[in-house]
Short mmCIF file of C-alpha atoms and ligand atoms in Angstrom, two decimals:
data_model
loop_
_atom_site.label_atom_id
_atom_site.label_comp_id
_atom_site.label_asym_id
_atom_site.label_seq_id
_atom_site.Cartn_x
_atom_site.Cartn_y
_atom_site.Cartn_z
CA MET A 1 111.57 100.59 194.49
CA GLY A 2 113.97 98.29 196.33
CA ARG A 3 110.87 96.40 197.56
CA PHE A 4 110.47 94.68 194.19
CA GLN A 5 112.55 91.84 192.75
CA PRO A 6 114.45 92.60 189.51
CA GLY A 7 112.08 92.15 186.58
CA GLN A 8 108.99 91.89 188.82
CA ILE A 9 107.39 95.13 187.65
CA ARG A 10 108.17 94.43 183.99
CA ASP A 11 106.66 90.94 184.27
CA GLY A 12 103.63 92.35 186.10
CA ILE A 13 103.07 94.84 183.28
CA ALA A 14 103.38 92.03 180.71
CA GLU A 15 100.86 89.95 182.67
CA CYS A 16 98.42 92.86 182.75
CA LEU A 17 98.80 93.49 178.99
CA SER A 18 98.42 89.79 178.13
CA ARG A 19 94.85 89.91 179.51
CA ASN A 20 93.84 92.05 176.55
CA PRO A 21 96.37 91.43 173.75
CA GLY A 22 94.55 93.52 171.12
CA GLU A 23 93.61 96.63 173.10
CA GLY A 24 96.39 96.54 175.70
CA ALA A 25 95.99 98.88 178.68
CA SER A 26 96.48 102.47 179.78
CA ILE A 27 99.05 103.47 182.43
CA GLY A 28 96.18 103.94 184.94
CA GLU A 29 94.85 100.45 184.24
CA ILE A 30 98.33 98.96 184.64
CA GLU A 31 98.78 100.89 187.90
CA ARG A 32 95.54 99.45 189.32
CA TYR A 33 96.42 95.92 188.17
CA LEU A 34 99.86 96.05 189.80
CA GLU A 35 98.48 97.47 193.04
CA GLU A 36 96.09 94.55 193.25
CA ALA A 37 98.74 91.98 192.29
CA PHE A 38 101.52 93.29 194.58
CA GLY A 39 99.40 94.72 197.37
CA GLU A 40 101.14 98.08 197.11
CA VAL A 41 101.25 101.04 194.78
CA VAL A 42 103.78 101.12 191.95
CA PRO A 43 104.18 104.79 190.99
CA SER A 44 103.02 105.61 187.46
CA SER A 45 106.46 107.20 186.78
CA SER A 46 108.10 103.75 187.33
CA ILE A 47 105.53 102.08 185.10
CA ARG A 48 106.25 104.67 182.40
CA SER A 49 109.99 104.15 182.58
CA TYR A 50 109.63 100.33 182.39
CA LEU A 51 107.37 100.74 179.38
CA GLN A 52 109.80 103.13 177.69
CA LEU A 53 112.79 100.94 178.47
CA ASN A 54 111.16 97.88 176.92
CA THR A 55 109.45 99.50 173.92
CA PRO A 56 109.40 98.34 171.18
CA GLY A 57 111.16 95.11 172.26
CA LYS A 58 108.52 93.82 174.64
CA PHE A 59 105.82 96.47 174.59
CA GLU A 60 104.18 98.40 171.78
CA ARG A 61 102.88 101.96 172.16
CA LEU A 62 99.45 102.34 170.62
CA GLY A 63 99.07 106.10 171.09
CA ARG A 64 96.68 107.81 173.52
CA GLY A 65 98.85 106.48 176.35
CA ARG A 66 97.95 102.83 175.69
CA TYR A 67 100.39 99.96 175.41
CA ARG A 68 100.16 96.32 174.42
CA LEU A 69 102.52 93.36 174.16
CA ALA A 70 104.68 93.64 171.04
CA ASP A 71 104.39 89.90 170.51
CA ALA A 72 100.66 90.30 170.08
CA LEU A 73 101.36 92.23 166.91
CA SER A 74 104.35 90.55 165.38
CA GLU A 75 102.38 88.37 163.02
CA GLU A 76 100.33 91.30 161.74
CA SER A 77 103.20 93.20 160.22
CA ALA A 78 104.18 90.87 157.43
CA GLU A 79 102.60 89.86 154.13
CA PRO A 80 103.07 86.20 153.17
CA ASP A 81 106.21 87.02 151.12
CA GLN A 82 107.75 89.31 153.77
CA VAL A 83 110.08 88.46 156.61
CA LYS A 84 108.23 88.51 159.95
CA LEU A 85 109.43 91.26 162.27
CA LYS A 86 108.48 92.28 165.78
CA GLY A 87 106.33 95.35 166.28
CA LYS A 88 103.71 97.11 164.23
CA PRO A 89 104.72 99.25 161.27
CA VAL A 90 103.33 102.78 161.30
CA PHE A 91 103.22 102.73 157.51
CA LYS A 92 103.15 100.23 154.66
CA HIS A 93 103.36 100.86 150.95
CA GLY A 94 104.00 98.18 148.33
CA LYS A 95 107.06 96.27 149.56
CA THR A 96 107.97 98.94 152.15
CA ARG A 97 107.38 98.88 155.91
CA LEU A 98 108.24 101.72 158.27
CA PHE A 99 108.54 101.40 162.06
CA GLN A 100 108.64 104.37 164.41
CA ALA A 101 111.14 103.44 167.11
CA ASP A 102 114.68 103.82 168.39
CA SER A 103 116.56 101.63 165.96
CA LEU A 104 118.88 100.13 168.57
CA GLU A 105 115.94 99.02 170.68
CA TRP A 106 114.08 97.87 167.59
CA LEU A 107 117.04 95.86 166.33
CA ALA A 108 117.53 94.22 169.72
CA SER A 109 114.04 92.72 169.48
CA GLN A 110 114.20 91.42 165.89
CA PRO A 111 114.71 87.79 164.85
CA GLU A 112 118.19 86.68 163.80
CA ASN A 113 119.12 86.31 160.11
CA SER A 114 116.21 88.37 158.78
CA ILE A 115 117.82 91.30 156.88
CA HIS A 116 119.93 90.97 153.72
CA GLY A 117 121.44 94.44 153.32
CA VAL A 118 121.59 97.87 154.95
CA VAL A 119 121.82 101.28 153.28
CA THR A 120 121.68 104.13 155.75
CA ASP A 121 122.53 107.74 156.45
CA PRO A 122 122.80 107.91 160.25
CA PRO A 123 122.82 110.94 162.54
CA TYR A 124 126.39 112.13 163.14
CA GLY A 125 126.48 114.73 165.84
CA LEU A 126 124.22 112.36 167.81
CA VAL A 127 122.80 115.59 169.12
CA GLU A 128 121.48 117.10 165.89
CA TYR A 129 118.41 114.84 165.91
CA THR A 130 117.55 115.19 169.60
CA PRO A 131 114.13 116.77 170.23
CA MET A 132 115.80 120.01 171.47
CA GLU A 133 117.98 120.43 168.37
CA LEU A 134 115.08 119.51 166.07
CA ALA A 135 112.98 122.21 167.76
CA LYS A 136 115.76 124.75 167.04
CA LEU A 137 115.99 123.56 163.44
CA ARG A 138 112.22 123.80 163.00
CA ALA A 139 112.22 127.25 164.60
CA GLY A 140 114.94 128.24 162.11
CA ARG A 141 117.53 129.36 164.66
CA GLY A 142 120.70 128.30 166.38
CA GLY A 143 122.05 125.10 167.81
CA THR A 144 123.90 122.44 165.87
CA TRP A 145 122.23 123.43 162.60
CA ARG A 146 123.58 126.22 160.41
CA ILE A 147 122.20 127.64 157.18
CA PRO A 148 125.04 127.74 154.62
CA PRO A 149 125.56 131.11 152.94
CA SER A 150 123.58 131.76 149.78
CA PHE A 151 125.92 132.69 146.94
CA ASP A 152 123.48 132.43 144.05
CA GLY A 153 120.20 133.70 145.48
CA HIS A 154 119.03 130.15 146.43
CA THR A 155 118.34 129.27 150.04
CA ARG A 156 120.53 126.33 151.11
CA ALA A 157 119.37 123.43 153.26
CA PRO A 158 120.55 123.53 156.89
CA LEU A 159 123.69 121.51 157.71
CA PRO A 160 124.78 120.14 161.07
CA ARG A 161 128.12 121.56 162.35
CA PHE A 162 130.28 118.46 162.71
CA THR A 163 133.42 120.44 163.43
CA THR A 164 131.93 121.53 166.76
CA LEU A 165 131.97 117.99 168.19
CA SER A 166 134.16 117.80 171.29
CA SER A 167 136.50 114.87 171.87
CA SER A 168 134.07 113.32 174.34
CA GLU A 169 131.26 113.64 171.77
CA LEU A 170 133.53 111.92 169.25
CA ASP A 171 134.09 109.10 171.78
CA ASP A 172 130.30 108.87 172.21
CA LEU A 173 129.92 108.68 168.46
CA GLU A 174 132.37 105.79 168.22
CA ARG A 175 130.64 103.99 171.10
CA PHE A 176 127.25 104.55 169.46
CA PHE A 177 128.39 102.97 166.17
CA ARG A 178 130.03 100.07 167.99
CA ARG A 179 126.76 99.38 169.82
CA PHE A 180 124.83 99.86 166.58
CA GLY A 181 127.10 97.35 164.81
CA GLU A 182 126.86 94.81 167.62
CA THR A 183 123.06 95.07 167.74
CA LEU A 184 122.71 94.95 163.97
CA LYS A 185 124.99 91.98 163.31
CA PRO A 186 122.77 89.13 164.59
CA VAL A 187 119.75 90.50 162.67
CA LEU A 188 121.69 90.28 159.38
CA VAL A 189 122.18 87.09 157.39
CA PRO A 190 125.81 86.06 156.81
CA GLY A 191 127.35 87.94 153.88
CA ALA A 192 124.93 90.91 154.19
CA HIS A 193 126.48 94.22 153.11
CA VAL A 194 126.10 97.41 155.12
CA MET A 195 126.55 100.80 153.47
CA VAL A 196 126.80 103.79 155.76
CA ALA A 197 126.89 107.44 154.67
CA ALA A 198 129.62 109.34 156.47
CA ASN A 199 131.65 112.48 156.07
CA PRO A 200 135.41 112.87 155.88
CA LEU A 201 135.67 114.24 159.44
CA VAL A 202 134.19 111.24 161.24
CA SER A 203 134.29 108.33 158.78
CA HIS A 204 137.43 106.86 160.42
CA LEU A 205 135.58 106.52 163.76
CA VAL A 206 132.58 104.81 162.18
CA SER A 207 134.85 102.51 160.25
CA TYR A 208 136.82 101.58 163.36
CA ALA A 209 133.62 100.98 165.35
CA LEU A 210 132.03 98.71 162.72
CA ASP A 211 135.27 96.80 162.36
CA ALA A 212 135.36 96.33 166.15
CA ALA A 213 131.73 95.13 166.05
CA GLY A 214 132.82 92.23 163.82
CA PHE A 215 132.12 93.52 160.31
CA GLU A 216 134.62 93.24 157.45
CA ARG A 217 135.54 96.50 155.74
CA ARG A 218 134.90 96.02 151.99
CA GLY A 219 135.69 99.48 150.64
CA GLU A 220 134.31 102.95 150.45
CA ILE A 221 131.92 104.33 147.85
CA VAL A 222 132.79 107.87 146.78
CA ARG A 223 129.70 109.94 146.07
CA LEU A 224 130.99 112.80 143.97
CA VAL A 225 129.03 115.81 145.11
CA THR A 226 130.00 119.40 145.77
CA THR A 227 128.93 120.10 149.32
CA MET A 228 128.83 123.36 151.26
CA ARG A 229 131.39 122.00 153.73
CA GLY A 230 134.81 123.59 154.05
CA GLY A 231 136.37 126.16 151.80
CA ASP A 232 135.67 129.05 154.21
CA ARG A 233 138.24 131.72 155.06
CA PRO A 234 139.32 132.08 158.74
CA LYS A 235 136.47 133.30 160.92
CA ASN A 236 136.47 137.05 161.60
CA ALA A 237 139.58 137.48 159.43
CA HIS A 238 138.21 137.02 155.91
CA GLU A 239 139.97 140.07 154.51
CA GLU A 240 143.20 139.67 156.41
CA PHE A 241 143.62 136.09 155.10
CA SER A 242 141.70 136.35 151.88
CA ASP A 243 143.87 133.69 150.16
CA VAL A 244 143.34 131.07 152.86
CA SER A 245 140.71 128.34 153.37
CA VAL A 246 140.58 126.67 156.77
CA MET A 247 139.59 123.31 155.28
CA PRO A 248 139.24 122.01 151.74
CA ARG A 249 135.83 122.52 150.12
CA SER A 250 134.46 119.01 150.18
CA ASN A 251 133.65 117.59 146.75
CA TRP A 252 132.80 114.06 147.80
CA GLU A 253 130.98 112.07 150.45
CA PRO A 254 132.22 108.68 151.73
CA TRP A 255 129.75 105.79 151.99
CA LEU A 256 131.48 103.08 154.01
CA LEU A 257 130.96 99.52 152.86
CA PHE A 258 131.04 96.62 155.33
CA ARG A 259 130.01 92.97 155.26
CA LYS A 260 128.97 90.47 157.88
CA PRO A 261 131.37 87.54 157.42
CA THR A 262 130.15 84.91 154.97
CA GLU A 263 129.47 81.27 155.75
CA GLY A 264 132.08 79.53 153.61
CA THR A 265 132.91 80.91 150.17
CA VAL A 266 130.98 83.73 148.52
CA ALA A 267 129.42 81.19 146.13
CA GLN A 268 128.28 78.97 149.04
CA ASN A 269 126.94 82.00 150.89
CA LEU A 270 125.08 83.22 147.78
CA ARG A 271 123.43 79.81 147.41
CA LYS A 272 122.38 79.60 151.06
CA TRP A 273 121.56 83.22 151.97
CA GLY A 274 121.47 85.14 148.67
CA THR A 275 124.20 87.51 149.92
CA GLY A 276 127.96 87.95 150.00
CA GLY A 277 128.51 89.99 146.81
CA LEU A 278 127.19 93.10 145.11
CA ARG A 279 124.78 93.21 142.18
CA ARG A 280 126.45 94.16 138.91
CA ILE A 281 125.15 97.09 136.85
CA SER A 282 125.19 94.83 133.78
CA ALA A 283 127.07 91.79 132.50
CA GLU A 284 129.83 94.13 131.32
CA ARG A 285 129.89 96.57 134.25
CA PRO A 286 130.49 95.70 137.88
CA PHE A 287 129.21 98.07 140.55
CA GLY A 288 131.93 100.70 140.98
CA ASP A 289 133.14 102.70 143.95
CA VAL A 290 132.90 106.20 142.43
CA ILE A 291 129.44 107.51 141.65
CA GLN A 292 128.79 110.82 139.98
CA SER A 293 126.08 112.60 141.91
CA ALA A 294 124.75 116.07 142.66
CA PRO A 295 123.07 117.82 145.57
CA THR A 296 119.50 116.60 146.01
CA HIS A 297 117.31 118.15 143.35
CA ALA A 298 114.80 120.83 144.39
CA LYS A 299 112.05 118.65 142.91
CA GLU A 300 112.82 115.94 145.45
CA ARG A 301 113.21 118.40 148.32
CA LYS A 302 109.67 119.58 147.64
CA LEU A 303 108.42 116.01 147.98
CA ALA A 304 110.42 115.25 151.14
CA ASN A 305 111.48 118.21 153.23
CA HIS A 306 114.17 116.56 155.39
CA PRO A 307 117.44 118.43 156.08
CA SER A 308 119.54 115.36 155.16
CA LEU A 309 117.58 114.18 152.12
CA LYS A 310 119.72 112.08 149.74
CA PRO A 311 118.93 111.96 146.03
CA GLN A 312 117.04 109.09 144.43
CA ALA A 313 119.44 108.87 141.49
CA PHE A 314 122.29 107.98 143.84
CA LEU A 315 120.28 105.88 146.31
CA ARG A 316 118.73 103.71 143.61
CA GLN A 317 122.18 102.74 142.40
CA VAL A 318 123.52 101.77 145.82
CA VAL A 319 120.32 100.10 147.03
CA ARG A 320 120.17 98.05 143.83
CA ALA A 321 123.77 96.90 144.36
CA ILE A 322 123.29 95.85 147.99
CA LEU A 323 121.26 92.70 147.14
CA PRO A 324 123.45 90.68 144.77
CA LEU A 325 120.62 88.46 143.52
CA GLY A 326 117.93 91.12 143.88
CA GLU A 327 116.31 89.01 146.61
CA GLY A 328 115.84 89.71 150.31
CA THR A 329 115.07 92.70 152.50
CA VAL A 330 116.95 96.00 152.73
CA LEU A 331 116.96 97.92 156.02
CA ASP A 332 117.44 101.62 156.69
CA PRO A 333 117.60 101.97 160.49
CA PHE A 334 117.76 105.81 160.32
CA ALA A 335 115.12 106.31 157.68
CA GLY A 336 114.47 110.09 157.88
CA SER A 337 112.07 110.94 155.08
CA GLY A 338 112.27 107.38 153.76
CA SER A 339 114.42 108.11 150.70
CA THR A 340 116.30 104.77 150.92
CA LEU A 341 112.99 102.92 151.24
CA ALA A 342 111.60 104.82 148.26
CA ALA A 343 114.69 103.82 146.27
CA ALA A 344 114.16 100.18 147.28
CA GLU A 345 110.51 100.40 146.23
CA ALA A 346 111.58 101.90 142.90
CA VAL A 347 114.00 99.04 142.20
CA GLY A 348 111.44 96.44 143.33
CA TYR A 349 113.04 95.34 146.63
CA GLN A 350 111.41 94.53 149.99
CA SER A 351 112.48 97.16 152.51
CA VAL A 352 112.12 98.08 156.15
CA GLY A 353 112.83 101.43 157.75
CA VAL A 354 113.07 102.65 161.33
CA GLU A 355 112.72 106.33 162.27
CA LEU A 356 112.72 107.72 165.80
CA ASP A 357 111.16 111.13 165.24
CA PRO A 358 107.36 110.98 164.78
CA THR A 359 107.33 114.09 162.54
CA TYR A 360 109.87 112.51 160.18
CA ALA A 361 108.01 109.18 160.30
CA ASP A 362 104.87 111.04 159.14
CA LEU A 363 106.92 112.81 156.49
CA ALA A 364 108.26 109.44 155.28
CA ALA A 365 104.73 108.06 155.02
CA ARG A 366 103.84 110.93 152.69
CA SER A 367 107.14 111.03 150.77
CA ILE A 368 107.89 107.37 150.06
CA PRO A 369 105.15 106.86 147.42
CA LEU A 370 106.05 110.19 145.74
CA LEU A 371 109.83 109.63 145.69
CA ALA A 372 109.40 106.01 144.57
CA ALA A 373 107.23 107.13 141.66
CA LEU A 374 109.90 109.49 140.25
CA PRO A 375 110.98 108.18 136.87
CA ASP A 376 114.47 106.68 136.63
CA ARG A 377 115.56 108.55 133.59
CA VAL A 378 114.50 111.97 134.75
CA ARG A 379 117.58 114.24 134.80
CA LEU A 380 118.10 114.03 138.54
CA VAL A 381 121.87 114.09 138.04
CA GLU A 382 123.68 117.05 136.62
CA VAL A 383 125.92 115.28 134.18
CA ASP A 384 129.61 115.85 134.34
CA PRO A 385 130.72 116.19 130.69
CA VAL A 386 133.73 113.99 131.46
CA THR A 387 131.48 111.09 132.49
CA PRO A 388 128.53 111.18 130.08
CA GLU A 389 127.48 107.70 131.16
CA ALA A 390 126.25 109.14 134.46
CA VAL A 391 122.72 109.49 133.10
CA ASP A 392 122.63 105.89 131.90
CA SER A 393 123.90 104.71 135.23
CA ILE A 394 120.76 105.87 136.99
CA SER A 395 118.72 103.37 135.04
CA VAL A 396 117.76 100.56 137.36
CA GLU A 397 117.15 98.14 134.52
CA GLY A 398 120.86 97.27 134.36
C1 SAM B 1 120.74 111.84 158.51
S1 SAM B 1 119.06 111.58 158.77
C2 SAM B 1 118.56 110.50 157.47
C3 SAM B 1 117.93 111.24 156.33
C4 SAM B 1 117.62 110.36 155.13
N1 SAM B 1 118.85 109.99 154.47
C5 SAM B 1 116.71 111.06 154.14
O1 SAM B 1 117.09 111.11 152.93
O2 SAM B 1 115.65 111.53 154.51
C6 SAM B 1 119.08 110.55 160.18
C7 SAM B 1 117.69 110.24 160.73
O3 SAM B 1 117.85 109.32 161.81
C8 SAM B 1 116.86 109.61 162.79
N2 SAM B 1 117.35 109.05 164.07
C9 SAM B 1 118.24 109.60 164.94
N3 SAM B 1 118.48 108.75 165.95
C10 SAM B 1 117.71 107.63 165.70
C11 SAM B 1 117.52 106.39 166.38
N4 SAM B 1 118.16 106.11 167.52
N5 SAM B 1 116.67 105.47 165.84
C12 SAM B 1 116.02 105.73 164.67
N6 SAM B 1 116.16 106.90 163.99
C13 SAM B 1 117.00 107.83 164.50
C14 SAM B 1 116.75 111.13 162.78
O4 SAM B 1 115.51 111.58 163.30
C15 SAM B 1 116.93 111.44 161.28
O5 SAM B 1 115.69 111.57 160.63
#
């Protein structure tokens, strides 16, 4: 490998692919091209790793082991009223585009100032969505995923065990969010808001990392929801310490709110970029930071069987708020089953999602149209009698 100059193999691959921009080439074809060009064999394993390293930034995987230059596709992905992005979406529906890729790599290849808001629910253990852990989840046993106890005869959705993260995994998590923030920032227009689902055990690390990446902390949205986290008695000593819980039963979920710094005042930024503030619910009601919610309804789980599915009633409220003038493009870089994108579609916004796992990307392609079509006023929220306006608040009409 030391025989080649830095970048020589990558440039050779690009040269080979540029000969047939539409069809691209297989690994075998690239291997033969490079052998001819360099006068010596470049092992197919090296070609594969260069392709993987630079996909989707420079190269695009077409399936069946074929690749082509990502640039060759960039113009295809957008309708006239959509922002042009690099790469080819695996799915389009209405104003929604979904890309199957690693979001950090994807973001690194996108044009600056193209996204106007982010609403996302990222992976937290950073291991729970690796292929090995997903295989365990899909096989129904072990690993990071646990099935919460059933207390009412209903089977609960699996939850990742965040408390098992070691201190080095927590450091990795902070580094991951710092890198995510730094890669995301240039792609956002000034004043774009970023809303990130977290949980009370790790939200401080995410907040610190996004702050360090140059975002301004703008608050925290409290999603009121009774979760299955915490509240358990000490392990293997339930009877001995029957009056003790190890941690509080969690009745809320933090959604961190950040903003890329504005250019000038909020009013100037709104005029130039359409961002900088949050869309009001109505003339009388600003968007608030406590939202009554409920676990995702079984109806929605049937449409989108993802272990971290978030409910439409909640997502439609936050997605609507993220574009202050209702104009621009919302991104979910960890799209899962596409619930954020479905919410954007339901409120009439352009949206873009990125999902790494091909099975979830397929699921999103099936789920987005179904979730987006759910009516707004369906009783997706169990109404707390103290806040009867919760049902009204899921209307997206403002
Ligand atoms: C917490 S889930 C999001 C679920 C989503 N809120 C829903 O309602 O379906 C996080 C998703 O991010 C995906 N993911 C993990 N790492 C990723 C990466 N580097 N790039 C893109 N997606 C990733 C996982 O496969 C998973 O589907």
